[in-house]
GROMACS .gro file of C-alpha atoms in nm:
model
  483
    1UNK     CA    1  -1.560   2.741  -1.249
    2UNK     CA    2  -1.489   2.369  -1.259
    3UNK     CA    3  -1.286   2.235  -0.966
    4UNK     CA    4  -0.917   2.160  -1.015
    5UNK     CA    5  -0.826   1.799  -1.075
    6UNK     CA    6  -0.614   1.612  -0.822
    7UNK     CA    7  -0.327   1.619  -1.071
    8UNK     CA    8  -0.325   2.000  -1.086
    9UNK     CA    9  -0.370   2.026  -0.709
   10UNK     CA   10  -0.064   1.808  -0.648
   11UNK     CA   11   0.135   2.009  -0.903
   12UNK     CA   12   0.020   2.338  -0.749
   13UNK     CA   13   0.114   2.234  -0.396
   14UNK     CA   14   0.456   2.119  -0.513
   15UNK     CA   15   0.505   2.450  -0.695
   16UNK     CA   16   0.398   2.660  -0.396
   17UNK     CA   17   0.622   2.462  -0.162
   18UNK     CA   18   0.918   2.479  -0.400
   19UNK     CA   19   0.868   2.853  -0.460
   20UNK     CA   20   0.853   2.923  -0.086
   21UNK     CA   21   1.166   2.717  -0.030
   22UNK     CA   22   1.351   2.891  -0.314
   23UNK     CA   23   1.249   3.231  -0.179
   24UNK     CA   24   1.385   3.147   0.164
   25UNK     CA   25   1.706   3.011   0.010
   26UNK     CA   26   1.755   3.320  -0.211
   27UNK     CA   27   1.694   3.567   0.072
   28UNK     CA   28   1.919   3.374   0.309
   29UNK     CA   29   2.195   3.331   0.049
   30UNK     CA   30   2.182   3.700  -0.046
   31UNK     CA   31   2.202   3.811   0.316
   32UNK     CA   32   2.494   3.578   0.390
   33UNK     CA   33   2.682   3.683   0.076
   34UNK     CA   34   2.642   4.055   0.156
   35UNK     CA   35   2.751   3.995   0.511
   36UNK     CA   36   3.048   3.800   0.380
   37UNK     CA   37   3.147   4.098   0.161
   38UNK     CA   38   3.154   4.324   0.465
   39UNK     CA   39   3.330   4.068   0.683
   40UNK     CA   40   3.590   3.998   0.417
   41UNK     CA   41   3.651   4.372   0.368
   42UNK     CA   42   3.706   4.421   0.742
   43UNK     CA   43   3.932   4.118   0.753
   44UNK     CA   44   4.139   4.239   0.456
   45UNK     CA   45   4.181   4.585   0.612
   46UNK     CA   46   4.295   4.436   0.941
   47UNK     CA   47   4.535   4.201   0.763
   48UNK     CA   48   4.691   4.485   0.557
   49UNK     CA   49   4.730   4.700   0.867
   50UNK     CA   50   4.899   4.417   1.059
   51UNK     CA   51   5.134   4.345   0.768
   52UNK     CA   52   5.233   4.713   0.747
   53UNK     CA   53   5.297   4.734   1.120
   54UNK     CA   54   5.525   4.431   1.097
   55UNK     CA   55   5.711   4.581   0.798
   56UNK     CA   56   5.748   4.921   0.967
   57UNK     CA   57   5.870   4.761   1.289
   58UNK     CA   58   6.150   4.587   1.101
   59UNK     CA   59   6.239   4.920   0.930
   60UNK     CA   60   6.510   4.776   0.701
   61UNK     CA   61   6.549   4.903   0.345
   62UNK     CA   62   6.599   4.595   0.122
   63UNK     CA   63   6.809   4.798  -0.120
   64UNK     CA   64   7.070   4.901   0.142
   65UNK     CA   65   6.996   4.649   0.418
   66UNK     CA   66   7.005   4.950   0.649
   67UNK     CA   67   6.722   5.131   0.827
   68UNK     CA   68   6.500   5.349   0.611
   69UNK     CA   69   6.622   5.708   0.589
   70UNK     CA   70   6.277   5.855   0.519
   71UNK     CA   71   5.917   5.764   0.583
   72UNK     CA   72   5.835   5.819   0.214
   73UNK     CA   73   6.088   5.553   0.117
   74UNK     CA   74   5.937   5.309   0.370
   75UNK     CA   75   5.587   5.366   0.234
   76UNK     CA   76   5.697   5.340  -0.131
   77UNK     CA   77   5.880   5.011  -0.077
   78UNK     CA   78   5.584   4.857   0.108
   79UNK     CA   79   5.325   4.975  -0.144
   80UNK     CA   80   5.523   4.839  -0.438
   81UNK     CA   81   5.508   4.493  -0.281
   82UNK     CA   82   5.126   4.488  -0.246
   83UNK     CA   83   4.864   4.339  -0.478
   84UNK     CA   84   4.528   4.482  -0.367
   85UNK     CA   85   4.210   4.278  -0.407
   86UNK     CA   86   3.920   4.393  -0.621
   87UNK     CA   87   3.780   4.715  -0.474
   88UNK     CA   88   4.076   4.758  -0.240
   89UNK     CA   89   4.305   5.068  -0.254
   90UNK     CA   90   4.621   5.167  -0.061
   91UNK     CA   91   4.797   5.499  -0.029
   92UNK     CA   92   5.088   5.638   0.167
   93UNK     CA   93   5.081   5.985   0.322
   94UNK     CA   94   5.405   6.161   0.417
   95UNK     CA   95   5.432   6.519   0.534
   96UNK     CA   96   5.058   6.563   0.473
   97UNK     CA   97   5.074   6.468   0.102
   98UNK     CA   98   4.973   6.153  -0.077
   99UNK     CA   99   5.264   5.971  -0.235
  100UNK     CA  100   5.261   5.885  -0.603
  101UNK     CA  101   5.291   5.516  -0.523
  102UNK     CA  102   4.923   5.430  -0.510
  103UNK     CA  103   4.796   5.073  -0.522
  104UNK     CA  104   4.452   4.967  -0.641
  105UNK     CA  105   4.194   5.097  -0.886
  106UNK     CA  106   4.037   5.420  -0.764
  107UNK     CA  107   3.682   5.501  -0.884
  108UNK     CA  108   3.651   5.807  -1.107
  109UNK     CA  109   3.445   5.983  -0.839
  110UNK     CA  110   3.707   5.941  -0.567
  111UNK     CA  111   4.080   6.009  -0.607
  112UNK     CA  112   4.380   5.936  -0.377
  113UNK     CA  113   4.362   6.287  -0.236
  114UNK     CA  114   4.038   6.191  -0.064
  115UNK     CA  115   4.239   5.992   0.188
  116UNK     CA  116   4.406   6.307   0.326
  117UNK     CA  117   4.069   6.395   0.477
  118UNK     CA  118   4.089   6.079   0.688
  119UNK     CA  119   4.412   6.195   0.859
  120UNK     CA  120   4.237   6.458   1.063
  121UNK     CA  121   4.006   6.212   1.240
  122UNK     CA  122   4.114   6.064   1.570
  123UNK     CA  123   3.981   5.722   1.471
  124UNK     CA  124   4.215   5.481   1.293
  125UNK     CA  125   3.934   5.296   1.115
  126UNK     CA  126   3.578   5.357   1.008
  127UNK     CA  127   3.313   5.368   0.741
  128UNK     CA  128   3.240   5.669   0.523
  129UNK     CA  129   3.008   5.737   0.236
  130UNK     CA  130   3.170   5.853  -0.085
  131UNK     CA  131   3.040   5.937  -0.434
  132UNK     CA  132   3.158   5.587  -0.530
  133UNK     CA  133   2.968   5.424  -0.247
  134UNK     CA  134   3.051   5.301   0.099
  135UNK     CA  135   3.421   5.298   0.190
  136UNK     CA  136   3.561   5.099   0.478
  137UNK     CA  137   3.905   5.221   0.573
  138UNK     CA  138   4.190   5.173   0.816
  139UNK     CA  139   4.496   5.384   0.900
  140UNK     CA  140   4.832   5.302   1.053
  141UNK     CA  141   5.036   5.602   1.169
  142UNK     CA  142   5.415   5.578   1.177
  143UNK     CA  143   5.640   5.809   1.385
  144UNK     CA  144   6.004   5.708   1.379
  145UNK     CA  145   6.352   5.850   1.327
  146UNK     CA  146   6.282   5.834   0.954
  147UNK     CA  147   5.992   6.073   0.993
  148UNK     CA  148   5.618   6.068   1.043
  149UNK     CA  149   5.358   5.936   0.798
  150UNK     CA  150   5.052   5.719   0.756
  151UNK     CA  151   4.954   5.407   0.566
  152UNK     CA  152   4.587   5.417   0.462
  153UNK     CA  153   4.401   5.119   0.318
  154UNK     CA  154   4.041   5.126   0.200
  155UNK     CA  155   3.784   4.891   0.052
  156UNK     CA  156   3.491   5.001  -0.165
  157UNK     CA  157   3.234   4.737  -0.062
  158UNK     CA  158   2.988   4.834  -0.336
  159UNK     CA  159   3.213   4.650  -0.579
  160UNK     CA  160   3.164   4.328  -0.383
  161UNK     CA  161   2.795   4.400  -0.341
  162UNK     CA  162   2.758   4.443  -0.716
  163UNK     CA  163   2.921   4.103  -0.764
  164UNK     CA  164   2.675   3.958  -0.512
  165UNK     CA  165   2.385   4.115  -0.703
  166UNK     CA  166   2.507   3.959  -1.027
  167UNK     CA  167   2.541   3.622  -0.857
  168UNK     CA  168   2.193   3.645  -0.705
  169UNK     CA  169   2.039   3.741  -1.041
  170UNK     CA  170   2.202   3.437  -1.198
  171UNK     CA  171   2.081   3.211  -0.916
  172UNK     CA  172   1.729   3.358  -0.943
  173UNK     CA  173   1.714   3.293  -1.318
  174UNK     CA  174   1.839   2.937  -1.271
  175UNK     CA  175   1.589   2.887  -0.987
  176UNK     CA  176   1.299   3.007  -1.202
  177UNK     CA  177   1.404   2.771  -1.481
  178UNK     CA  178   1.429   2.492  -1.223
  179UNK     CA  179   1.084   2.586  -1.093
  180UNK     CA  180   0.939   2.553  -1.442
  181UNK     CA  181   1.116   2.219  -1.487
  182UNK     CA  182   0.989   2.105  -1.147
  183UNK     CA  183   0.634   2.198  -1.249
  184UNK     CA  184   0.663   1.985  -1.562
  185UNK     CA  185   0.812   1.690  -1.374
  186UNK     CA  186   0.552   1.722  -1.095
  187UNK     CA  187   0.271   1.724  -1.352
  188UNK     CA  188   0.406   1.413  -1.525
  189UNK     CA  189   0.480   1.227  -1.199
  190UNK     CA  190   0.139   1.318  -1.055
  191UNK     CA  191  -0.019   1.183  -1.372
  192UNK     CA  192   0.168   0.853  -1.342
  193UNK     CA  193   0.086   0.823  -0.971
  194UNK     CA  194  -0.281   0.900  -1.026
  195UNK     CA  195  -0.314   0.676  -1.333
  196UNK     CA  196  -0.421   0.374  -1.124
  197UNK     CA  197  -0.671   0.598  -0.943
  198UNK     CA  198  -0.818   0.705  -1.276
  199UNK     CA  199  -0.827   0.338  -1.374
  200UNK     CA  200  -1.017   0.260  -1.052
  201UNK     CA  201  -1.263   0.538  -1.137
  202UNK     CA  202  -1.304   0.408  -1.491
  203UNK     CA  203  -1.360   0.053  -1.367
  204UNK     CA  204  -1.611   0.178  -1.108
  205UNK     CA  205  -1.793   0.369  -1.383
  206UNK     CA  206  -1.808   0.059  -1.604
  207UNK     CA  207  -1.953  -0.160  -1.330
  208UNK     CA  208  -2.325  -0.213  -1.361
  209UNK     CA  209  -2.569  -0.393  -1.135
  210UNK     CA  210  -2.554  -0.696  -1.362
  211UNK     CA  211  -2.183  -0.700  -1.451
  212UNK     CA  212  -1.924  -0.700  -1.173
  213UNK     CA  213  -1.645  -0.873  -1.365
  214UNK     CA  214  -1.429  -0.564  -1.434
  215UNK     CA  215  -1.106  -0.544  -1.234
  216UNK     CA  216  -0.829  -0.288  -1.192
  217UNK     CA  217  -0.490  -0.399  -1.333
  218UNK     CA  218  -0.230  -0.418  -1.057
  219UNK     CA  219   0.132  -0.318  -1.124
  220UNK     CA  220   0.411  -0.278  -0.869
  221UNK     CA  221   0.407  -0.312  -0.491
  222UNK     CA  222   0.345   0.045  -0.371
  223UNK     CA  223   0.047   0.204  -0.194
  224UNK     CA  224  -0.139   0.255  -0.522
  225UNK     CA  225  -0.098  -0.115  -0.605
  226UNK     CA  226  -0.233  -0.201  -0.260
  227UNK     CA  227  -0.529   0.030  -0.327
  228UNK     CA  228  -0.598  -0.150  -0.655
  229UNK     CA  229  -0.572  -0.489  -0.483
  230UNK     CA  230  -0.807  -0.375  -0.207
  231UNK     CA  231  -1.053  -0.241  -0.464
  232UNK     CA  232  -1.037  -0.568  -0.659
  233UNK     CA  233  -1.092  -0.764  -0.338
  234UNK     CA  234  -1.397  -0.550  -0.265
  235UNK     CA  235  -1.527  -0.621  -0.616
  236UNK     CA  236  -1.465  -0.992  -0.561
  237UNK     CA  237  -1.675  -0.981  -0.246
  238UNK     CA  238  -1.948  -0.780  -0.417
  239UNK     CA  239  -1.951  -1.017  -0.714
  240UNK     CA  240  -1.962  -1.320  -0.486
  241UNK     CA  241  -2.247  -1.166  -0.284
  242UNK     CA  242  -2.434  -1.072  -0.601
  243UNK     CA  243  -2.378  -1.414  -0.754
  244UNK     CA  244  -2.498  -1.582  -0.436
  245UNK     CA  245  -2.803  -1.360  -0.423
  246UNK     CA  246  -2.886  -1.412  -0.789
  247UNK     CA  247  -2.827  -1.785  -0.763
  248UNK     CA  248  -3.046  -1.801  -0.453
  249UNK     CA  249  -3.326  -1.615  -0.631
  250UNK     CA  250  -3.290  -1.825  -0.947
  251UNK     CA  251  -3.275  -2.151  -0.754
  252UNK     CA  252  -3.565  -2.058  -0.528
  253UNK     CA  253  -3.775  -1.949  -0.823
  254UNK     CA  254  -3.690  -2.263  -1.018
  255UNK     CA  255  -3.741  -2.514  -0.740
  256UNK     CA  256  -4.039  -2.354  -0.567
  257UNK     CA  257  -4.236  -2.299  -0.885
  258UNK     CA  258  -4.344  -2.666  -0.912
  259UNK     CA  259  -4.465  -2.717  -0.551
  260UNK     CA  260  -4.641  -2.381  -0.554
  261UNK     CA  261  -4.820  -2.480  -0.874
  262UNK     CA  262  -4.915  -2.816  -0.723
  263UNK     CA  263  -5.043  -2.657  -0.402
  264UNK     CA  264  -5.240  -2.393  -0.588
  265UNK     CA  265  -5.392  -2.643  -0.830
  266UNK     CA  266  -5.506  -2.876  -0.554
  267UNK     CA  267  -5.642  -2.597  -0.341
  268UNK     CA  268  -5.836  -2.456  -0.633
  269UNK     CA  269  -5.992  -2.800  -0.694
  270UNK     CA  270  -6.038  -2.885  -0.329
  271UNK     CA  271  -6.319  -3.143  -0.324
  272UNK     CA  272  -6.612  -3.143  -0.083
  273UNK     CA  273  -6.574  -3.512   0.006
  274UNK     CA  274  -6.401  -3.530   0.348
  275UNK     CA  275  -6.185  -3.825   0.249
  276UNK     CA  276  -6.071  -3.662  -0.074
  277UNK     CA  277  -6.021  -3.334   0.110
  278UNK     CA  278  -5.801  -3.511   0.364
  279UNK     CA  279  -5.583  -3.667   0.095
  280UNK     CA  280  -5.555  -3.332  -0.082
  281UNK     CA  281  -5.456  -3.152   0.238
  282UNK     CA  282  -5.201  -3.423   0.314
  283UNK     CA  283  -5.050  -3.377  -0.031
  284UNK     CA  284  -5.048  -2.999   0.015
  285UNK     CA  285  -4.880  -3.042   0.354
  286UNK     CA  286  -4.618  -3.268   0.196
  287UNK     CA  287  -4.544  -3.012  -0.077
  288UNK     CA  288  -4.523  -2.731   0.177
  289UNK     CA  289  -4.280  -2.937   0.385
  290UNK     CA  290  -4.070  -2.996   0.076
  291UNK     CA  291  -4.075  -2.624   0.004
  292UNK     CA  292  -3.959  -2.559   0.360
  293UNK     CA  293  -3.670  -2.802   0.317
  294UNK     CA  294  -3.570  -2.642  -0.013
  295UNK     CA  295  -3.575  -2.292   0.138
  296UNK     CA  296  -3.376  -2.409   0.440
  297UNK     CA  297  -3.115  -2.573   0.215
  298UNK     CA  298  -3.090  -2.266  -0.007
  299UNK     CA  299  -3.045  -2.043   0.295
  300UNK     CA  300  -2.776  -2.279   0.418
  301UNK     CA  301  -2.591  -2.254   0.086
  302UNK     CA  302  -2.628  -1.876   0.088
  303UNK     CA  303  -2.486  -1.863   0.441
  304UNK     CA  304  -2.194  -2.079   0.328
  305UNK     CA  305  -2.056  -1.774   0.145
  306UNK     CA  306  -2.017  -1.586   0.474
  307UNK     CA  307  -1.678  -1.587   0.650
  308UNK     CA  308  -1.830  -1.708   0.978
  309UNK     CA  309  -2.003  -2.008   0.822
  310UNK     CA  310  -1.753  -2.235   0.995
  311UNK     CA  311  -1.575  -2.162   1.322
  312UNK     CA  312  -1.283  -2.407   1.350
  313UNK     CA  313  -1.148  -2.497   1.691
  314UNK     CA  314  -0.952  -2.792   1.832
  315UNK     CA  315  -1.181  -3.096   1.826
  316UNK     CA  316  -1.137  -3.455   1.946
  317UNK     CA  317  -1.197  -3.641   1.619
  318UNK     CA  318  -1.267  -3.978   1.784
  319UNK     CA  319  -1.542  -3.837   2.006
  320UNK     CA  320  -1.691  -3.648   1.711
  321UNK     CA  321  -1.699  -3.968   1.505
  322UNK     CA  322  -1.871  -4.158   1.785
  323UNK     CA  323  -2.133  -3.883   1.810
  324UNK     CA  324  -2.191  -3.905   1.435
  325UNK     CA  325  -2.229  -4.285   1.455
  326UNK     CA  326  -2.502  -4.247   1.716
  327UNK     CA  327  -2.685  -3.982   1.511
  328UNK     CA  328  -2.699  -4.179   1.185
  329UNK     CA  329  -2.890  -4.469   1.342
  330UNK     CA  330  -3.237  -4.308   1.313
  331UNK     CA  331  -3.184  -4.217   0.945
  332UNK     CA  332  -3.301  -4.556   0.821
  333UNK     CA  333  -3.329  -4.928   0.882
  334UNK     CA  334  -2.974  -5.004   0.776
  335UNK     CA  335  -2.683  -5.198   0.920
  336UNK     CA  336  -2.447  -4.919   1.027
  337UNK     CA  337  -2.082  -5.023   1.057
  338UNK     CA  338  -1.822  -4.787   1.201
  339UNK     CA  339  -1.512  -4.919   1.020
  340UNK     CA  340  -1.234  -4.695   1.154
  341UNK     CA  341  -1.189  -4.402   1.389
  342UNK     CA  342  -0.914  -4.139   1.364
  343UNK     CA  343  -0.766  -4.063   1.703
  344UNK     CA  344  -0.630  -3.715   1.757
  345UNK     CA  345  -0.718  -3.347   1.739
  346UNK     CA  346  -0.808  -3.141   1.434
  347UNK     CA  347  -0.906  -2.777   1.381
  348UNK     CA  348  -1.258  -2.816   1.244
  349UNK     CA  349  -1.612  -2.699   1.308
  350UNK     CA  350  -1.757  -3.011   1.469
  351UNK     CA  351  -2.121  -2.910   1.407
  352UNK     CA  352  -2.069  -2.843   1.037
  353UNK     CA  353  -1.863  -3.158   0.988
  354UNK     CA  354  -2.134  -3.360   1.163
  355UNK     CA  355  -2.392  -3.198   0.937
  356UNK     CA  356  -2.189  -3.292   0.628
  357UNK     CA  357  -2.140  -3.656   0.731
  358UNK     CA  358  -2.508  -3.689   0.822
  359UNK     CA  359  -2.597  -3.552   0.478
  360UNK     CA  360  -2.372  -3.818   0.320
  361UNK     CA  361  -2.535  -4.083   0.538
  362UNK     CA  362  -2.885  -3.961   0.441
  363UNK     CA  363  -2.779  -3.973   0.076
  364UNK     CA  364  -2.664  -4.336   0.126
  365UNK     CA  365  -2.998  -4.423   0.287
  366UNK     CA  366  -3.186  -4.275  -0.009
  367UNK     CA  367  -2.995  -4.496  -0.252
  368UNK     CA  368  -3.012  -4.824  -0.061
  369UNK     CA  369  -3.285  -5.059   0.047
  370UNK     CA  370  -3.385  -5.153   0.402
  371UNK     CA  371  -3.138  -5.390   0.562
  372UNK     CA  372  -2.846  -5.276   0.345
  373UNK     CA  373  -2.507  -5.215   0.496
  374UNK     CA  374  -2.365  -4.862   0.520
  375UNK     CA  375  -2.010  -4.816   0.640
  376UNK     CA  376  -1.852  -4.499   0.771
  377UNK     CA  377  -1.522  -4.400   0.919
  378UNK     CA  378  -1.248  -4.141   0.957
  379UNK     CA  379  -0.871  -4.142   0.922
  380UNK     CA  380  -0.577  -3.905   0.926
  381UNK     CA  381  -0.394  -3.885   0.594
  382UNK     CA  382  -0.029  -3.780   0.578
  383UNK     CA  383   0.018  -3.602   0.248
  384UNK     CA  384   0.398  -3.614   0.252
  385UNK     CA  385   0.494  -3.270   0.119
  386UNK     CA  386   0.131  -3.162   0.162
  387UNK     CA  387  -0.021  -3.079   0.504
  388UNK     CA  388  -0.182  -3.355   0.708
  389UNK     CA  389  -0.557  -3.391   0.649
  390UNK     CA  390  -0.859  -3.558   0.806
  391UNK     CA  391  -1.071  -3.779   0.581
  392UNK     CA  392  -1.430  -3.874   0.676
  393UNK     CA  393  -1.627  -4.108   0.449
  394UNK     CA  394  -1.954  -4.295   0.406
  395UNK     CA  395  -1.980  -4.605   0.184
  396UNK     CA  396  -2.291  -4.788   0.063
  397UNK     CA  397  -2.374  -5.088  -0.159
  398UNK     CA  398  -2.629  -4.903  -0.372
  399UNK     CA  399  -2.638  -4.861  -0.751
  400UNK     CA  400  -2.328  -4.639  -0.754
  401UNK     CA  401  -2.255  -4.324  -0.954
  402UNK     CA  402  -2.164  -4.307  -1.320
  403UNK     CA  403  -1.844  -4.118  -1.419
  404UNK     CA  404  -2.056  -3.856  -1.591
  405UNK     CA  405  -2.266  -3.792  -1.281
  406UNK     CA  406  -1.961  -3.798  -1.051
  407UNK     CA  407  -1.830  -3.483  -1.222
  408UNK     CA  408  -2.143  -3.280  -1.139
  409UNK     CA  409  -2.311  -3.455  -0.849
  410UNK     CA  410  -2.191  -3.197  -0.592
  411UNK     CA  411  -2.350  -2.911  -0.788
  412UNK     CA  412  -2.682  -2.759  -0.685
  413UNK     CA  413  -2.994  -2.945  -0.801
  414UNK     CA  414  -2.784  -3.214  -0.967
  415UNK     CA  415  -2.901  -3.572  -0.915
  416UNK     CA  416  -2.762  -3.886  -1.061
  417UNK     CA  417  -2.944  -4.082  -1.328
  418UNK     CA  418  -3.047  -4.345  -1.075
  419UNK     CA  419  -3.187  -4.084  -0.841
  420UNK     CA  420  -3.382  -3.921  -1.121
  421UNK     CA  421  -3.546  -4.252  -1.203
  422UNK     CA  422  -3.672  -4.298  -0.846
  423UNK     CA  423  -3.763  -3.947  -0.733
  424UNK     CA  424  -4.081  -4.074  -0.576
  425UNK     CA  425  -3.870  -4.236  -0.306
  426UNK     CA  426  -3.655  -3.928  -0.239
  427UNK     CA  427  -3.831  -3.596  -0.191
  428UNK     CA  428  -3.508  -3.389  -0.178
  429UNK     CA  429  -3.416  -3.124  -0.433
  430UNK     CA  430  -3.056  -3.228  -0.492
  431UNK     CA  431  -2.903  -2.982  -0.245
  432UNK     CA  432  -2.763  -3.220   0.016
  433UNK     CA  433  -2.434  -3.291  -0.162
  434UNK     CA  434  -2.400  -2.922  -0.255
  435UNK     CA  435  -2.417  -2.842   0.118
  436UNK     CA  436  -2.154  -3.109   0.186
  437UNK     CA  437  -1.920  -2.947  -0.066
  438UNK     CA  438  -1.991  -2.600   0.077
  439UNK     CA  439  -1.889  -2.720   0.423
  440UNK     CA  440  -1.571  -2.880   0.284
  441UNK     CA  441  -1.484  -2.565   0.088
  442UNK     CA  442  -1.540  -2.347   0.396
  443UNK     CA  443  -1.280  -2.563   0.576
  444UNK     CA  444  -1.043  -2.519   0.276
  445UNK     CA  445  -1.091  -2.888   0.208
  446UNK     CA  446  -1.259  -3.092  -0.066
  447UNK     CA  447  -1.556  -3.325  -0.117
  448UNK     CA  448  -1.515  -3.639  -0.326
  449UNK     CA  449  -1.684  -3.953  -0.451
  450UNK     CA  450  -1.545  -4.288  -0.564
  451UNK     CA  451  -1.776  -4.535  -0.727
  452UNK     CA  452  -1.808  -4.826  -0.964
  453UNK     CA  453  -2.157  -4.825  -1.125
  454UNK     CA  454  -2.359  -5.113  -0.987
  455UNK     CA  455  -2.117  -5.175  -0.701
  456UNK     CA  456  -2.193  -4.899  -0.451
  457UNK     CA  457  -2.031  -4.562  -0.387
  458UNK     CA  458  -1.810  -4.396  -0.128
  459UNK     CA  459  -1.859  -4.027  -0.053
  460UNK     CA  460  -1.624  -3.831   0.168
  461UNK     CA  461  -1.463  -3.503   0.263
  462UNK     CA  462  -1.096  -3.424   0.323
  463UNK     CA  463  -1.028  -3.142   0.570
  464UNK     CA  464  -0.703  -2.980   0.683
  465UNK     CA  465  -0.617  -3.049   1.045
  466UNK     CA  466  -0.453  -2.710   1.119
  467UNK     CA  467  -0.575  -2.348   1.093
  468UNK     CA  468  -0.503  -2.179   0.761
  469UNK     CA  469  -0.274  -1.921   0.925
  470UNK     CA  470  -0.059  -2.194   1.081
  471UNK     CA  471  -0.031  -2.379   0.748
  472UNK     CA  472   0.062  -2.065   0.561
  473UNK     CA  473   0.328  -1.981   0.820
  474UNK     CA  474   0.469  -2.332   0.801
  475UNK     CA  475   0.467  -2.329   0.421
  476UNK     CA  476   0.652  -1.996   0.427
  477UNK     CA  477   0.916  -2.139   0.663
  478UNK     CA  478   0.954  -2.442   0.436
  479UNK     CA  479   1.002  -2.219   0.133
  480UNK     CA  480   1.268  -2.017   0.320
  481UNK     CA  481   1.453  -2.335   0.415
  482UNK     CA  482   1.447  -2.455   0.052
  483UNK     CA  483   1.584  -2.119  -0.059
   0.00000   0.00000   0.00000
């Protein structure tokens, strides 16, 4: 037997709960209504008895305005004034006989003469079983100068109970119809609620190891929408991790293929001459070192996708810039000029920022000759409506970057036309600027280049000076103020 779907399980639980609740309501309502019939019957009997006592105590015949001359007359006058409720009967008994003035509808099984049997009991009220059902009765005896007699009032409660049964049958039928309607509504609502879940399942089924682009459509702002957003965020992370892994494998395979081929070819043809062998081993060592640098750079770019790649904290920008200035000196025989220093504090990862600026400085060294001037500096930039940022830059007087190359120079393994023409001077694989951009992106900043071909180039990064959470909170406050 196949398992029930979540939709049917939800519908079933709603039905069971509703049925249990309806059962409790019906039993409780029936019990209260039956009890009300009995209570109302007792109350009506007591009320009729009290009214008769009051009338008998007055003892004035309305026709003569004088006291009643007989008990039969008193009972007849009172009975003619009464309007019994449904199931209620009233009789008068004088001299041991039931008077003709009888009020109420007597059942066929029980006549007025039945009430004479109640005169012999010492009780003035009680409950008796009759062929017409249970009878609740009350008696008021009168003994005055007009004579002796009794007023007897009774209530056949089965009449009220039958009305309760009819009412409960009607309520039960309506409840069953409502239960069926509830089942239909529950089935439809459960389907609508579970539709996004089915969509998530369908998307998960469509995802393959090579295609992670499918996403769940998000509608509304409820828990299901949050589930879809969380699922999409998970897919984003998986796709990013897969893309990074695939790109790492592709890049490693592409870039390492050439040095591996060179190393293998030279080792296979390793000469016996010691001098030639030495040159070959030196070349092999150089290629292996280049392979090591490529692998290290690729691992760095792969790590840049991790959330802990940068750990921002408050940093003294001036001191960081002075440290960078001292570290660029050994990169090459250049005239290093520190043009400006930003003074203040910024939330940045000092080690990563230093790594990025050193990469820009190394790039400037690669594209300039010995003795050239390389300038570097940092400044705070007030963006007006935008948050304040920290800009760090390195400028050289090399051949510059063409507009076409400037659009792609921060991509992996992309080198400008000038660099491609002089690769023998620069053993890198074109990953340095990609690492610079990865560091800027991890800070939620940007990497940039400004250049006029033939007149040098300026590379830099712009970084926010506050944590992302603080900026988002401030932006939210600004939006509230504008509203």
